[in-house]
Tab-separated table of C-alpha atoms in Angstrom:
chain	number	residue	atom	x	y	z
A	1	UNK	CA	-3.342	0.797	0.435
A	2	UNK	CA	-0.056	1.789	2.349
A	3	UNK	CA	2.428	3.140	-0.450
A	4	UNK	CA	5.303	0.158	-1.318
A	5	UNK	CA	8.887	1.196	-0.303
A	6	UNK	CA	9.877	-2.687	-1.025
A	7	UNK	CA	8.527	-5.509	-2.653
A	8	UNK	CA	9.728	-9.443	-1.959
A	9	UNK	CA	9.415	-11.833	-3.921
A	10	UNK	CA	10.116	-15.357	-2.955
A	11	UNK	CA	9.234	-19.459	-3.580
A	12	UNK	CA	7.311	-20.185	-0.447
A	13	UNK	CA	6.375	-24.202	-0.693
A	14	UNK	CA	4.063	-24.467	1.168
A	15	UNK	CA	1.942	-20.923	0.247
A	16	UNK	CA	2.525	-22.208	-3.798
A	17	UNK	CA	0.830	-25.965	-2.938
A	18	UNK	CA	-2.020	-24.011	-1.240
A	19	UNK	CA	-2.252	-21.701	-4.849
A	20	UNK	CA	-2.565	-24.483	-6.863
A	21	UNK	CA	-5.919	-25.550	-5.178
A	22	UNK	CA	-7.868	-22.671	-5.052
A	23	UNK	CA	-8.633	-18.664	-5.863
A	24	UNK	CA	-7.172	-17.220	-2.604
A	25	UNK	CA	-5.658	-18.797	0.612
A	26	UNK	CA	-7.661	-18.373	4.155
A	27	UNK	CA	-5.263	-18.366	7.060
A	28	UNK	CA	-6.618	-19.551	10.381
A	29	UNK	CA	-4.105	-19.090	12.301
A	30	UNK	CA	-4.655	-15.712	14.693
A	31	UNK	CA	-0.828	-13.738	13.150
A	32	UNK	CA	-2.494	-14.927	9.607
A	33	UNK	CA	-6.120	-14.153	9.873
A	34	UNK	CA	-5.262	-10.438	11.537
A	35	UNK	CA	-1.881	-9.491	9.436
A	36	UNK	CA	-2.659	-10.907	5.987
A	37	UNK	CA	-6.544	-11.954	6.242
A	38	UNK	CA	-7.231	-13.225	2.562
A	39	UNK	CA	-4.320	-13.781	0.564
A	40	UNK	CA	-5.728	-13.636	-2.895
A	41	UNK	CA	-4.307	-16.383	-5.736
A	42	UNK	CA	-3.437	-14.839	-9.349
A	43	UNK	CA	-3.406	-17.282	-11.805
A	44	UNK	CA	-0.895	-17.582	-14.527
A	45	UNK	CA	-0.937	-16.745	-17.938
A	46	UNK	CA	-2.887	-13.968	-19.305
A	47	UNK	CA	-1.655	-10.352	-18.253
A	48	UNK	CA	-0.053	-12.037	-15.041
A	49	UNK	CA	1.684	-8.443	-14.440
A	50	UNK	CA	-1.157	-6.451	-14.664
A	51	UNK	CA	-3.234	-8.849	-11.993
A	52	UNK	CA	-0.393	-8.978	-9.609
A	53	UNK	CA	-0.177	-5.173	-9.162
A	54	UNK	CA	-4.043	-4.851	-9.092
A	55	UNK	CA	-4.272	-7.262	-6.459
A	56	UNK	CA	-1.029	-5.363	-4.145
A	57	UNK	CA	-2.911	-2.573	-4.242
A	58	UNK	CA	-5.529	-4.147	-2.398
A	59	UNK	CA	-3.488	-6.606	-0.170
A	60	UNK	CA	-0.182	-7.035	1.522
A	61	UNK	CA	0.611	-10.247	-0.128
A	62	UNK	CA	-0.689	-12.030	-3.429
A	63	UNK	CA	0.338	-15.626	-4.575
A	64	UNK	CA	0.615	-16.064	-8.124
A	65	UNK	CA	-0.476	-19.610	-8.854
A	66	UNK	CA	2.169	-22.312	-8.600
A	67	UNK	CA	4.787	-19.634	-8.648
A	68	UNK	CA	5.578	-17.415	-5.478
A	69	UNK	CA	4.598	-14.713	-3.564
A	70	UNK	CA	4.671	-11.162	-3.880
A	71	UNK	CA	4.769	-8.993	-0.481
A	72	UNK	CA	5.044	-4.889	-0.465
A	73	UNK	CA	5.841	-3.310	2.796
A	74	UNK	CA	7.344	0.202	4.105
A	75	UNK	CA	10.402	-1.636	3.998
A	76	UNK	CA	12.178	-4.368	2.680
A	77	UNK	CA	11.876	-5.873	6.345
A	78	UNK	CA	8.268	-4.987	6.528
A	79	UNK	CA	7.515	-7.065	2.834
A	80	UNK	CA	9.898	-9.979	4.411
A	81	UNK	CA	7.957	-10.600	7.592
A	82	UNK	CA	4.409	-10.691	5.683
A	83	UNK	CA	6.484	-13.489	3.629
A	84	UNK	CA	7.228	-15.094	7.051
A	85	UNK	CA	3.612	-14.989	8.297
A	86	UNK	CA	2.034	-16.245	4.677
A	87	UNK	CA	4.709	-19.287	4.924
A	88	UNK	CA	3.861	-20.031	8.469
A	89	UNK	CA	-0.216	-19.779	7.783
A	90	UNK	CA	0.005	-21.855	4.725
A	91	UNK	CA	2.203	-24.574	7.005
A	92	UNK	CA	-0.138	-24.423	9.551
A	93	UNK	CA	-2.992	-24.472	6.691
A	94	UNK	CA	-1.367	-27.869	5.323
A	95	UNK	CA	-0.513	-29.718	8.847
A	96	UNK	CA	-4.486	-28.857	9.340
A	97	UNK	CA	-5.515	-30.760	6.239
A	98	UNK	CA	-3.666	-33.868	7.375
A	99	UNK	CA	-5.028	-33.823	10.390
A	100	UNK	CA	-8.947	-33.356	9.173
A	101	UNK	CA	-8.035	-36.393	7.030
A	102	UNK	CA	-6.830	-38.586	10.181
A	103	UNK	CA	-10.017	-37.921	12.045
């Protein structure tokens, strides 16, 4: 994993609906799938810390269940545009879901 010079945090509403229903959120749109690919889900209580920084390591952005996101980047606008893209996958993620239910 790239070494952190920043970490964002922020409430993303449409990234924390998509935590509470699952372990990890898939983005298919093409920025999501190639810049954040799985965007795994930690879930609260237990040693939330500890799972959080685990999971960093290994990705770009983590979700912590029902919370908010957690994005590390080179820089503080690196961390803020993989915010950008997980709020914009999990939007398009959500506009999908209402239209699989229309058809």
């Amino acid at each position: 994993a790239d070494e952190a010079g920043a970490v964002v945090h922020a409430h993303p509403r449409h990234a924390i609906a998509l935590s509470l229903t699952g372990r990890e959120i898939r983005p298919q749109d093409l920025e999501g799938e190639h810049y954040l690919g799985v965007v795994p889900v930690v879930p609260r209580g237990g040693n939330v810390a500890q799972a959080l920084a685990a999971a960093l390591r290994q990705h770009r952005i983590v979700v912590v269940a029902g919370h908010g996101s957690y994005a590390r980047g080179e820089s503080l606008w690196r961390a803020l545009q993989w915010t950008s893209v997980l709020e914009e996958s999990a939007e398009v993620l959500w506009l999908l879901r209402g239209l699989r239910r229309r058809a």
